[in-house]
PDB file of N, CA and C in Angstrom:
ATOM      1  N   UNK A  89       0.852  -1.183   0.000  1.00 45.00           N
ATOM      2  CA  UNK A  89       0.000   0.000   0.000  1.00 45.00           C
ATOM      3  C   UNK A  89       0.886   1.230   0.000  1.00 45.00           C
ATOM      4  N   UNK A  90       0.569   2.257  -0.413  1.00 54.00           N
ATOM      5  CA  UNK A  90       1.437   3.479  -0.706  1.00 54.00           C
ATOM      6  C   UNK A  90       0.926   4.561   0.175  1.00 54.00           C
ATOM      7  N   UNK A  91       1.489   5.216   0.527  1.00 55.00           N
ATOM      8  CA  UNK A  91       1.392   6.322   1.947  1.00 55.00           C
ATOM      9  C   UNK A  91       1.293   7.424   1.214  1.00 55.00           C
ATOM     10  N   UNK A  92       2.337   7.710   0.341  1.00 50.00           N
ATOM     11  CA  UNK A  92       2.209   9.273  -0.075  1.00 50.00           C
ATOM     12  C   UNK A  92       3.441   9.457   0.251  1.00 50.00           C
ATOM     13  N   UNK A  93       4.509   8.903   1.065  1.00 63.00           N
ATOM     14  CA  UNK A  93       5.861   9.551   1.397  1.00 63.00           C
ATOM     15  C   UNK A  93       7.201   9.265   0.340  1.00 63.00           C
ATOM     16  N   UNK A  94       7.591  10.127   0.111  1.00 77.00           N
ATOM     17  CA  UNK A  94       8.391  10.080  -1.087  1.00 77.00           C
ATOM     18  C   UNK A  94       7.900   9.555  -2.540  1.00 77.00           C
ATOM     19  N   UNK A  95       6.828  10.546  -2.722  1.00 80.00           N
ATOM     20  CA  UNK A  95       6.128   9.784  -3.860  1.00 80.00           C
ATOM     21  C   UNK A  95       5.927  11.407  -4.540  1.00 80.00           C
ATOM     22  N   UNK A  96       5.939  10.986  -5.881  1.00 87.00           N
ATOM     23  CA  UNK A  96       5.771  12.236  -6.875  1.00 87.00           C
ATOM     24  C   UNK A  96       4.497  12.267  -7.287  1.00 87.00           C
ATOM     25  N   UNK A  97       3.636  13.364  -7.107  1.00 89.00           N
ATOM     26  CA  UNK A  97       2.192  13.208  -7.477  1.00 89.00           C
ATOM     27  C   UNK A  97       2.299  13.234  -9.573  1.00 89.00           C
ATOM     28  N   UNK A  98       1.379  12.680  -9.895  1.00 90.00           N
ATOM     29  CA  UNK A  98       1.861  12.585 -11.369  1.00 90.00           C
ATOM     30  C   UNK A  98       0.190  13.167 -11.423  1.00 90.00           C
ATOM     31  N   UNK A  99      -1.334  12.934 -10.959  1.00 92.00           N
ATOM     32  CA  UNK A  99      -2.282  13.869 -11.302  1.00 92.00           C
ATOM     33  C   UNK A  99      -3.393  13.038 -10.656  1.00 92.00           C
ATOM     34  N   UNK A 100      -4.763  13.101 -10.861  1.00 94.00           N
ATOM     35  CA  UNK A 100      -5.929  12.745 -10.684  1.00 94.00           C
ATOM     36  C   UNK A 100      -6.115  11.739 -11.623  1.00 94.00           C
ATOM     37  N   UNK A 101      -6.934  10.715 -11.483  1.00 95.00           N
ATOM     38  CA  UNK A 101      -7.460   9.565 -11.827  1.00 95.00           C
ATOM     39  C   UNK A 101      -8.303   9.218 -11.514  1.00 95.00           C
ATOM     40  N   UNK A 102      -9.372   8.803 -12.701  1.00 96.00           N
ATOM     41  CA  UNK A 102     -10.921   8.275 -11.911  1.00 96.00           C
ATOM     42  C   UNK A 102     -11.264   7.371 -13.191  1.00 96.00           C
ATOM     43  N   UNK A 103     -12.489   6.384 -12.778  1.00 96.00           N
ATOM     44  CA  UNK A 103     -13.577   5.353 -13.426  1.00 96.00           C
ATOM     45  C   UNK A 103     -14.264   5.954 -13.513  1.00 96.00           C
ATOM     46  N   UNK A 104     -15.341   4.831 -13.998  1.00 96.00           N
ATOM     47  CA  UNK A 104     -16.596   5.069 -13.672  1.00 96.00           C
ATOM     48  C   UNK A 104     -17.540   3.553 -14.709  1.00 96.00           C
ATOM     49  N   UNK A 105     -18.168   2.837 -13.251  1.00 95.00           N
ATOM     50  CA  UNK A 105     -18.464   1.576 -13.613  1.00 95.00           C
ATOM     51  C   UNK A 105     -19.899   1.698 -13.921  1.00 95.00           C
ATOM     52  N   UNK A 106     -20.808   0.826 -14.718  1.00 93.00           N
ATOM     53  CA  UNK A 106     -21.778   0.859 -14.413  1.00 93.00           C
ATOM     54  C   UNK A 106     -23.089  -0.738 -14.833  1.00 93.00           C
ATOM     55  N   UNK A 107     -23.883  -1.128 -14.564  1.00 91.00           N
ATOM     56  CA  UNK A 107     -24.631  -2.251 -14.942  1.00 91.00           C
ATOM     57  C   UNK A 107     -25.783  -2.011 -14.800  1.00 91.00           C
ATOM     58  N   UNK A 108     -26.903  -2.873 -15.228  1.00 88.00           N
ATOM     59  CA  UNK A 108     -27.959  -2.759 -15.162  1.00 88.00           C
ATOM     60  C   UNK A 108     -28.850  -4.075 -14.328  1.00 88.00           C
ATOM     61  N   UNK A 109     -29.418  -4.131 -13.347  1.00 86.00           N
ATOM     62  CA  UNK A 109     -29.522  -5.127 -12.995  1.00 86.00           C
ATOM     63  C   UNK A 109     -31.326  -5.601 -13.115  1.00 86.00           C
ATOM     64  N   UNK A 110     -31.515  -6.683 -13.670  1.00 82.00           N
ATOM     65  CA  UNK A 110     -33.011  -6.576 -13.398  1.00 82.00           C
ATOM     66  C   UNK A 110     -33.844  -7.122 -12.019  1.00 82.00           C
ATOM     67  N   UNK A 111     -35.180  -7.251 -12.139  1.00 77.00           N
ATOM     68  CA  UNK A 111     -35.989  -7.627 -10.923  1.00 77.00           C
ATOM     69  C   UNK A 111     -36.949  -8.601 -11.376  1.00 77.00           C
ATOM     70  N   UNK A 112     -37.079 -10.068 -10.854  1.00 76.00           N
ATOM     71  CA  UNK A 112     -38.618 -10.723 -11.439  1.00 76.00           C
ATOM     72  C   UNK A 112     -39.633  -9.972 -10.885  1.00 76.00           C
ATOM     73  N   UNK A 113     -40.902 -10.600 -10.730  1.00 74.00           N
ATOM     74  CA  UNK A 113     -42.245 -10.445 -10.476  1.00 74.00           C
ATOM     75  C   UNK A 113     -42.180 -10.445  -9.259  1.00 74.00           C
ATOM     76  N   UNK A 114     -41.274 -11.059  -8.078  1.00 75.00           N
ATOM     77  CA  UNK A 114     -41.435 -10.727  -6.851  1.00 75.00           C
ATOM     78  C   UNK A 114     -40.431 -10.128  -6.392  1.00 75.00           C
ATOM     79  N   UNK A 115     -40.131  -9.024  -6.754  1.00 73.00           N
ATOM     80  CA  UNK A 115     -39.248  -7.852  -6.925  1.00 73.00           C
ATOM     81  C   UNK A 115     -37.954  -8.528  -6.131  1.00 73.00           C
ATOM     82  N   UNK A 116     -37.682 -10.074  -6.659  1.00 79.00           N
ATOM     83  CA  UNK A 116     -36.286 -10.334  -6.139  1.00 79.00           C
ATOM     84  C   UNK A 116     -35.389  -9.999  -7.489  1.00 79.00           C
ATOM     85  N   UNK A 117     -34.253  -9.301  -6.875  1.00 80.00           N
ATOM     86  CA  UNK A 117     -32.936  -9.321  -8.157  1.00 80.00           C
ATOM     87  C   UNK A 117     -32.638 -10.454  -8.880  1.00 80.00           C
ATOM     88  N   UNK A 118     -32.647 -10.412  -9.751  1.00 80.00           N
ATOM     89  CA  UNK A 118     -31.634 -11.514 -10.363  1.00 80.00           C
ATOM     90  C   UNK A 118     -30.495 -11.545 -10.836  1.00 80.00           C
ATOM     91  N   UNK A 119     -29.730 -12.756 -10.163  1.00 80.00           N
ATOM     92  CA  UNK A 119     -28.045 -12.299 -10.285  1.00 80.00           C
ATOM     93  C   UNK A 119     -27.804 -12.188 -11.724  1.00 80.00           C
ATOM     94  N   UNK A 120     -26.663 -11.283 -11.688  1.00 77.00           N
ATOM     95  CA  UNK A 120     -26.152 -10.147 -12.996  1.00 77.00           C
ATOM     96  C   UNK A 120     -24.528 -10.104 -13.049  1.00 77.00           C
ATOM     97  N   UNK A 121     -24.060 -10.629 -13.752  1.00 78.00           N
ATOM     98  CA  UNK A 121     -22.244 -10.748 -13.666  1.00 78.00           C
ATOM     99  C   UNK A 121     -22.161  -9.337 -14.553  1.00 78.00           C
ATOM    100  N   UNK A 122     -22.926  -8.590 -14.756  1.00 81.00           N
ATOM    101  CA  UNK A 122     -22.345  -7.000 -15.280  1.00 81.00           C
ATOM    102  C   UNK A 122     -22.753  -5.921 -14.183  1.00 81.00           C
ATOM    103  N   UNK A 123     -22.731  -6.205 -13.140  1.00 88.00           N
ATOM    104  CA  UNK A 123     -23.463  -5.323 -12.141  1.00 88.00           C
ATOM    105  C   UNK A 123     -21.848  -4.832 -11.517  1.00 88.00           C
ATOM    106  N   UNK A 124     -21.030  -3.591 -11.693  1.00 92.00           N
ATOM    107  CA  UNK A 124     -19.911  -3.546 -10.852  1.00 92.00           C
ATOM    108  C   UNK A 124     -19.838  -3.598  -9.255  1.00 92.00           C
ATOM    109  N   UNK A 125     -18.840  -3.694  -9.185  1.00 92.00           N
ATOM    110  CA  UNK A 125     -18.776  -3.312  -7.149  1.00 92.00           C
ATOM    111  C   UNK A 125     -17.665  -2.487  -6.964  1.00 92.00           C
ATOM    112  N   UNK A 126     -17.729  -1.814  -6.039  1.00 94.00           N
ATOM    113  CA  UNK A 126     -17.104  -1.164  -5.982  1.00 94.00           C
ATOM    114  C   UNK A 126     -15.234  -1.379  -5.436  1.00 94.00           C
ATOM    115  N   UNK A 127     -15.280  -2.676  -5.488  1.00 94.00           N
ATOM    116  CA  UNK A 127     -13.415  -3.378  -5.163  1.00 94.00           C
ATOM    117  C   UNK A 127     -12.830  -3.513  -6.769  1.00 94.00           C
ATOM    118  N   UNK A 128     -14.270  -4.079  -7.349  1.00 94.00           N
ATOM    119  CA  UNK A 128     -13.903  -3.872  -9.281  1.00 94.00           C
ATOM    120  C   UNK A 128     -13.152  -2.353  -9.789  1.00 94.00           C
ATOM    121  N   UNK A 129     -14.216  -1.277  -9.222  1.00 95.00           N
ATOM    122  CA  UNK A 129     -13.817  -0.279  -9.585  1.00 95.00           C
ATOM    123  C   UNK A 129     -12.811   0.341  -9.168  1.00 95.00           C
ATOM    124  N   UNK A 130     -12.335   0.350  -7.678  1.00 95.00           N
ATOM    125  CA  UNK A 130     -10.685   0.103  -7.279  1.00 95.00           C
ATOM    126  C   UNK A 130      -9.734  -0.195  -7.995  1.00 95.00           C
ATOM    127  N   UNK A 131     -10.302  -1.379  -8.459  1.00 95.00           N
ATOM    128  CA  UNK A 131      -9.023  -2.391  -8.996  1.00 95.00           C
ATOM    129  C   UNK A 131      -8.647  -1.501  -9.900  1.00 95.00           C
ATOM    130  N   UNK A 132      -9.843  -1.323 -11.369  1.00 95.00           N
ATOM    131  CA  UNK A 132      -9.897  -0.844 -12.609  1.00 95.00           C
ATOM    132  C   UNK A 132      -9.094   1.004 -12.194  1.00 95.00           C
ATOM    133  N   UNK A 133      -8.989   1.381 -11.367  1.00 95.00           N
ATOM    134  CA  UNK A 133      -8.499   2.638 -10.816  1.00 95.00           C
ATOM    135  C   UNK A 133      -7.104   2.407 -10.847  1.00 95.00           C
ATOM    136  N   UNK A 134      -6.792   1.322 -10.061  1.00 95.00           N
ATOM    137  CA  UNK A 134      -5.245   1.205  -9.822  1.00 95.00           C
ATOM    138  C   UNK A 134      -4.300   0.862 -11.173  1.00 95.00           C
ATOM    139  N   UNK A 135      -4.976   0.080 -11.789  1.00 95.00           N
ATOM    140  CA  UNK A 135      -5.038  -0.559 -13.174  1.00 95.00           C
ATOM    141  C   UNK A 135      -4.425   0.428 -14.106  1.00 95.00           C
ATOM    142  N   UNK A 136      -5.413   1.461 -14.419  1.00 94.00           N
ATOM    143  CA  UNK A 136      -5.633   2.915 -14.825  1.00 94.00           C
ATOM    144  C   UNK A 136      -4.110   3.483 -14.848  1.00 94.00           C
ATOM    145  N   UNK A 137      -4.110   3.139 -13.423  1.00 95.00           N
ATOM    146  CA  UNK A 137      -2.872   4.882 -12.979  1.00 95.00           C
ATOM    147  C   UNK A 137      -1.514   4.110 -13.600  1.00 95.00           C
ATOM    148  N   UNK A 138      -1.354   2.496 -13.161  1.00 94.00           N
ATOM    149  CA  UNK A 138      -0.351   1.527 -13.685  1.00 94.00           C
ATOM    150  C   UNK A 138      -0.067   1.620 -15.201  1.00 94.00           C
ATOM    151  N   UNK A 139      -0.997   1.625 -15.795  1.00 94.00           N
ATOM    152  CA  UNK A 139      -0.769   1.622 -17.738  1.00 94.00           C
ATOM    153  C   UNK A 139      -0.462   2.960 -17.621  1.00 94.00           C
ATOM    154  N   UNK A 140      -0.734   3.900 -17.027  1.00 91.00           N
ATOM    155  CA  UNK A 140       0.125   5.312 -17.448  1.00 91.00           C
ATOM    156  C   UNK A 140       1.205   5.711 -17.027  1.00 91.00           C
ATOM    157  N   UNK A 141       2.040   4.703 -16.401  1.00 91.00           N
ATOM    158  CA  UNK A 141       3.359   5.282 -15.813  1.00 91.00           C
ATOM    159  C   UNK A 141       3.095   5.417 -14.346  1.00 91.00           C
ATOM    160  N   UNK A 142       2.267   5.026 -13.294  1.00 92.00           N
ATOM    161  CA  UNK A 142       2.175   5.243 -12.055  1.00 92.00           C
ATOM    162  C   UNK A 142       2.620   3.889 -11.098  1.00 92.00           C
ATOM    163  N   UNK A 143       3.293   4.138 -10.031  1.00 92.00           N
ATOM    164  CA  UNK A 143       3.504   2.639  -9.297  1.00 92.00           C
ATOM    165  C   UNK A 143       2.175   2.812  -8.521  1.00 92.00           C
ATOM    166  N   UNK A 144       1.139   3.808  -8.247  1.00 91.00           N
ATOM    167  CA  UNK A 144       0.029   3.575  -7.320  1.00 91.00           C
ATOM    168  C   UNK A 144      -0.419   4.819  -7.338  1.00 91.00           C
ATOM    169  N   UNK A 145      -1.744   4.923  -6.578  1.00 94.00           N
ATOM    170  CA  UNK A 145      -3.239   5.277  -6.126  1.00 94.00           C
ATOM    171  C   UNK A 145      -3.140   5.582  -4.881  1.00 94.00           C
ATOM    172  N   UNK A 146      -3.063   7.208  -4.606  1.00 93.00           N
ATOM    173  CA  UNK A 146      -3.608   7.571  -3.041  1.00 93.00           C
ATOM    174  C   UNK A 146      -4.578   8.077  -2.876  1.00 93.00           C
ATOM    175  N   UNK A 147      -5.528   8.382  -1.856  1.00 93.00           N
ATOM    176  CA  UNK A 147      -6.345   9.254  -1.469  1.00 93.00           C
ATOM    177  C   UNK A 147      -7.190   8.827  -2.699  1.00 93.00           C
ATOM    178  N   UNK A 148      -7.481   7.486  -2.274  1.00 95.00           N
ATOM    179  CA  UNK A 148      -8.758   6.954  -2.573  1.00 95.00           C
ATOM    180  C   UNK A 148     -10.172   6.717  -2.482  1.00 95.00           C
ATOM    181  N   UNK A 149     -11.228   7.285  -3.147  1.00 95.00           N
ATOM    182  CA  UNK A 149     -12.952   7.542  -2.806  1.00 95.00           C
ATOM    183  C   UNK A 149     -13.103   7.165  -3.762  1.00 95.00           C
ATOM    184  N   UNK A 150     -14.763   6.401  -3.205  1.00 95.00           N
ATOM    185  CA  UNK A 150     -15.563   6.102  -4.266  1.00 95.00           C
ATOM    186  C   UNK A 150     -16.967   6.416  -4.034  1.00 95.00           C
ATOM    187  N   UNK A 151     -18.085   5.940  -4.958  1.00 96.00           N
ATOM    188  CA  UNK A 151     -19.670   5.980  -5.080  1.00 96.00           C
ATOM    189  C   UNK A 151     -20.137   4.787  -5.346  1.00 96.00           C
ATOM    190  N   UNK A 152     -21.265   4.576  -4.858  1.00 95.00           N
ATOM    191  CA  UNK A 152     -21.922   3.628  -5.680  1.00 95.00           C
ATOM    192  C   UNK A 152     -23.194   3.886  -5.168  1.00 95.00           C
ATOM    193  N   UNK A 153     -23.883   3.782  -6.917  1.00 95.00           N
ATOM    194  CA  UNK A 153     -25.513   4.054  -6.409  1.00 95.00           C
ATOM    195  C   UNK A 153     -26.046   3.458  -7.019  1.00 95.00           C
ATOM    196  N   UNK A 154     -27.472   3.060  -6.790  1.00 91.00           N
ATOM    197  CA  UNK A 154     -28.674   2.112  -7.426  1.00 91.00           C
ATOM    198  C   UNK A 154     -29.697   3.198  -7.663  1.00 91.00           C
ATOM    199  N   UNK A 155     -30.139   3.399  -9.075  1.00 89.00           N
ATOM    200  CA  UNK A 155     -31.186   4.631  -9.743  1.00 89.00           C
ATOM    201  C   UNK A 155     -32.051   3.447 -10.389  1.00 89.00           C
ATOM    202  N   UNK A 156     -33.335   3.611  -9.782  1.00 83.00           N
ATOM    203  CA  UNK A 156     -34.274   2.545 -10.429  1.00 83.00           C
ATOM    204  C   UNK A 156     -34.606   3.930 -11.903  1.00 83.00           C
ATOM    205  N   UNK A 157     -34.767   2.876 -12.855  1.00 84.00           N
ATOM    206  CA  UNK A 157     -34.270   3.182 -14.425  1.00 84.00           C
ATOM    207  C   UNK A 157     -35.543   2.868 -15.101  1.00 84.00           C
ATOM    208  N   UNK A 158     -36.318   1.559 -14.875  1.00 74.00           N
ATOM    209  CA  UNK A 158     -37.478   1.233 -15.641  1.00 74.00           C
ATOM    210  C   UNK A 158     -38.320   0.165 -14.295  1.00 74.00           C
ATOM    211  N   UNK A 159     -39.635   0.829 -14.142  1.00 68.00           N
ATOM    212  CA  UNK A 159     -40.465   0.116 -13.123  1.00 68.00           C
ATOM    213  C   UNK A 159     -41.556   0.039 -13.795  1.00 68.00           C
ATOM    214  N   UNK A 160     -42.214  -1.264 -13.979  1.00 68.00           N
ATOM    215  CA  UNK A 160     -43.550  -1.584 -14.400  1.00 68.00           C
ATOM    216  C   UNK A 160     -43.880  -2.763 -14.481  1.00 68.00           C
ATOM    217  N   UNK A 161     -45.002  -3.512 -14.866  1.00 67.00           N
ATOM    218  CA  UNK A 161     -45.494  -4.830 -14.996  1.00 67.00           C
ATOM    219  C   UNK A 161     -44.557  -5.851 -15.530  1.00 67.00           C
ATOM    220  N   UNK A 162     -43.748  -5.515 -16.416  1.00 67.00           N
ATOM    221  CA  UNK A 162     -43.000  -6.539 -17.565  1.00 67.00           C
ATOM    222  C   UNK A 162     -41.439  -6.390 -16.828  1.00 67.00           C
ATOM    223  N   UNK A 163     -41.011  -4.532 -16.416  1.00 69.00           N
ATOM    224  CA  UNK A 163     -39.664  -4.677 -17.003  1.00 69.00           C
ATOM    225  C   UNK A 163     -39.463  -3.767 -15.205  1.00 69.00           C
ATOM    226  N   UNK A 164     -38.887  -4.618 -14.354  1.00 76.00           N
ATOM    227  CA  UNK A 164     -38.044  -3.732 -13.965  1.00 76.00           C
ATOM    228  C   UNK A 164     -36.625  -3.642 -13.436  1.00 76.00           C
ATOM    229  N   UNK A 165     -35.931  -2.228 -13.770  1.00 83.00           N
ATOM    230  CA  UNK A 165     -34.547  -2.762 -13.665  1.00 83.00           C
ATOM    231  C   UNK A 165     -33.695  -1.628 -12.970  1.00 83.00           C
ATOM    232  N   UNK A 166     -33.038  -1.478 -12.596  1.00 86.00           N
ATOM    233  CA  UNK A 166     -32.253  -0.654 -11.826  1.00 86.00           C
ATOM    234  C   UNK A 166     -30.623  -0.538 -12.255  1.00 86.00           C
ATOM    235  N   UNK A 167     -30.537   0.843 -12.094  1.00 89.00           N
ATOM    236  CA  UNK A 167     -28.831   1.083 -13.084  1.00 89.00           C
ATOM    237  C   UNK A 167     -28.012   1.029 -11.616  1.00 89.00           C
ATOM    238  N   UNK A 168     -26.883   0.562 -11.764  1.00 93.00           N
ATOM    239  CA  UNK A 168     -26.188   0.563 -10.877  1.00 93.00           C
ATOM    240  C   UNK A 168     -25.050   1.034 -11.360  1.00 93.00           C
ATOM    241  N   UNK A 169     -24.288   2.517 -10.535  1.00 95.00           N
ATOM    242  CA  UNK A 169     -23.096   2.999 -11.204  1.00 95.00           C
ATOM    243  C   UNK A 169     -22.117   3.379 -10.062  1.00 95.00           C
ATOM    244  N   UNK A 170     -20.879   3.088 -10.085  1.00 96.00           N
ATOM    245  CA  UNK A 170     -19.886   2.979  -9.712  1.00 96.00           C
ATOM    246  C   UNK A 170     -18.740   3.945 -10.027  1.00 96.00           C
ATOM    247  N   UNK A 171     -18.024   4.713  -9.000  1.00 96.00           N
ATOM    248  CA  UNK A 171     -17.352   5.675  -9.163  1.00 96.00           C
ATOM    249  C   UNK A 171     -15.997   5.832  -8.431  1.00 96.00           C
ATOM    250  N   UNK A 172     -14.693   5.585  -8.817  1.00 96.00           N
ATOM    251  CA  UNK A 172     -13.803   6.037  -8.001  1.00 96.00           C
ATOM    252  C   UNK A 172     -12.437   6.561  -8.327  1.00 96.00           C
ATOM    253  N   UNK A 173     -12.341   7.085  -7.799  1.00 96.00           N
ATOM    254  CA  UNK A 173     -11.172   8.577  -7.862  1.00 96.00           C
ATOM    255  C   UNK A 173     -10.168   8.441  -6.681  1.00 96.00           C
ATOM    256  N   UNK A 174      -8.519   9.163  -7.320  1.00 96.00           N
ATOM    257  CA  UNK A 174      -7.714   8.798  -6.530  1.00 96.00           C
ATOM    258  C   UNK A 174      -6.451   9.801  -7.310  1.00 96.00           C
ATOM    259  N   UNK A 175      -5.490   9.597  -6.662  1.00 94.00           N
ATOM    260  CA  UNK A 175      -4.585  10.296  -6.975  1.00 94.00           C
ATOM    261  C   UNK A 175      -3.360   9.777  -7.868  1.00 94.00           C
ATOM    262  N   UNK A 176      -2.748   9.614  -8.918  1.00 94.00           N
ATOM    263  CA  UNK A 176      -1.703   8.955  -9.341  1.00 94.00           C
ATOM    264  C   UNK A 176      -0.266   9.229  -9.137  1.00 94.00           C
ATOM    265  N   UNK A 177       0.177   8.219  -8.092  1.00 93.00           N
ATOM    266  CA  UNK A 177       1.662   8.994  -8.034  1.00 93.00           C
ATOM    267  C   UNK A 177       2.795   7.903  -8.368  1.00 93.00           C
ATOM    268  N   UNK A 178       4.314   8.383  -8.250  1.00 92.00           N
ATOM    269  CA  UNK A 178       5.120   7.830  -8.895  1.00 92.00           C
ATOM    270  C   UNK A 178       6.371   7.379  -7.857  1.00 92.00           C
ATOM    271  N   UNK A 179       6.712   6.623  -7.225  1.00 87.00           N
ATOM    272  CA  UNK A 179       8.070   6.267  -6.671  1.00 87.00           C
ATOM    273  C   UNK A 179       8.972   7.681  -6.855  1.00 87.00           C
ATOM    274  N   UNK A 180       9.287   8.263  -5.477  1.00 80.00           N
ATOM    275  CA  UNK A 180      10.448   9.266  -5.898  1.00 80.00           C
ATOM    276  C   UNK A 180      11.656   8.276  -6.122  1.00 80.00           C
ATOM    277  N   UNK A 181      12.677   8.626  -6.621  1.00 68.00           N
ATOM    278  CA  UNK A 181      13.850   8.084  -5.918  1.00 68.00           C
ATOM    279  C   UNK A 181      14.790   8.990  -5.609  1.00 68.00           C
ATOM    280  N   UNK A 182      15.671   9.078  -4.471  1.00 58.00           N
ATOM    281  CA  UNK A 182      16.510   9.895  -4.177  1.00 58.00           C
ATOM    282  C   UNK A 182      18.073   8.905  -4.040  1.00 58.00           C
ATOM    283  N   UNK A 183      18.974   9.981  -4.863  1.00 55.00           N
ATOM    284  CA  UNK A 183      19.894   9.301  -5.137  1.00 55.00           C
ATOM    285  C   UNK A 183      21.411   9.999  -4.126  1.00 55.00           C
ATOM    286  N   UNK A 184      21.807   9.271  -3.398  1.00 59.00           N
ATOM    287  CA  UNK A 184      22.431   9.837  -2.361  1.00 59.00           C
ATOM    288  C   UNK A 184      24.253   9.049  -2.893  1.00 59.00           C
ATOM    289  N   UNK A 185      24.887  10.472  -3.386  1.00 55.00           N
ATOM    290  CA  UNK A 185      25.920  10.348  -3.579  1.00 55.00           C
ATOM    291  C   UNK A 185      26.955  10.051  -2.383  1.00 55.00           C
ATOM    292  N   UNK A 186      27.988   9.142  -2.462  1.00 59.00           N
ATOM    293  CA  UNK A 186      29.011   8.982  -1.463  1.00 59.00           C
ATOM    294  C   UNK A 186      30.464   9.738  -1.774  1.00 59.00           C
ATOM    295  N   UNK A 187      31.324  10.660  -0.838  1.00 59.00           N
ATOM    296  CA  UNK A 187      31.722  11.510  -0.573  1.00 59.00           C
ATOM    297  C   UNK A 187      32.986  10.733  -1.620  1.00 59.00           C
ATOM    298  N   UNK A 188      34.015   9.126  -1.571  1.00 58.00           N
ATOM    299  CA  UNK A 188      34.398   8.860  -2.202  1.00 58.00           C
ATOM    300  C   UNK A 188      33.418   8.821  -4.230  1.00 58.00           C
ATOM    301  N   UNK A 189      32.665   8.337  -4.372  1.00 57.00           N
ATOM    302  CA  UNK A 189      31.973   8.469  -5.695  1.00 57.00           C
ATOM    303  C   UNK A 189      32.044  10.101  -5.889  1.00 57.00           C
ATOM    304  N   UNK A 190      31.937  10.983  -5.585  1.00 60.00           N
ATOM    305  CA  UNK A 190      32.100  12.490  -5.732  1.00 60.00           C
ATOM    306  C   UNK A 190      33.632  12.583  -5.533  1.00 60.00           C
ATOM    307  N   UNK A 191      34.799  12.010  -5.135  1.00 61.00           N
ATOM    308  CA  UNK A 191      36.139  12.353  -5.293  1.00 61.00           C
ATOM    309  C   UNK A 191      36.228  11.520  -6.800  1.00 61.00           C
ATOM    310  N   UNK A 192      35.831  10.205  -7.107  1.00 64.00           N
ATOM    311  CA  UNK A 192      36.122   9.957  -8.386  1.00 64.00           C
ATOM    312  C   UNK A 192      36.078  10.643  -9.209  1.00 64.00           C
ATOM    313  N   UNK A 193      34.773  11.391  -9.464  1.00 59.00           N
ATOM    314  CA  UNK A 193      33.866  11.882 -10.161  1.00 59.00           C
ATOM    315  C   UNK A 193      35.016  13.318 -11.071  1.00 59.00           C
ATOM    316  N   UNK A 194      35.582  13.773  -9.277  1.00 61.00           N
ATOM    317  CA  UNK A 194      36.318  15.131  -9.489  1.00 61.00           C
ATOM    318  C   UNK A 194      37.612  15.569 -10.116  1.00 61.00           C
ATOM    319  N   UNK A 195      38.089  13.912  -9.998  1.00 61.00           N
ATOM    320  CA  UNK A 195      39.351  13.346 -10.339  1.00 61.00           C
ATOM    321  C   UNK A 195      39.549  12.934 -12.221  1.00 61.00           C
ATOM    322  N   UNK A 196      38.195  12.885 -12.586  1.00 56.00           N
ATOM    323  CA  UNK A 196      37.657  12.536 -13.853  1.00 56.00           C
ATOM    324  C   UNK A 196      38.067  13.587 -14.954  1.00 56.00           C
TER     325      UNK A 196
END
């Protein structure tokens, strides 16, 4: 996990997941493998910042909400959308010269 200490902020980063889930006749859900969660949308965050040059994700938030979308006799279904945002940063490295490596250097 990454703290933030000695780390180069490189910018903002965010998702944004979303599925549709439906309901039978006795308004039970029915399971939906396109419905995100919000550890998916994490992931897909960290994922994100990684393909652009980032070793990690700080100051991490998310959303997730259920907006009923279509209610009636035949069809009902509910959008489920997923949101999370974070910071992209980069490994500093600090490179700490030794007093002999700086006499080589001078001698050069």
């Amino acid at each position: 996990m990454l703290n933030g200490n000695a780390m180069t902020r490189m910018g903002p980063v965010q998702v944004r997941l979303s599925g549709v889930i439906k309901v039978d006749e006795g308004d039970k859900e029915i399971p939906s493998v396109n419905a995100p969660t919000v550890a998916e949308a994490t992931a897909l965050l960290d994922r994100t910042a990684r393909v652009n040059g980032a070793d990690g994700v700080i100051g991490v938030g998310s959303d997730y909400r259920r907006i009923a979308i279509g209610r009636g006799p035949l069809s009902t279904q509910t959008l489920v959308a997923v949101q999370a945002w974070g910071t992209a940063v980069k490994n500093s490295v600090v490179v700490e010269v030794s007093d002999a490596a700086e006499e080589q250097t001078d001698e050069a």
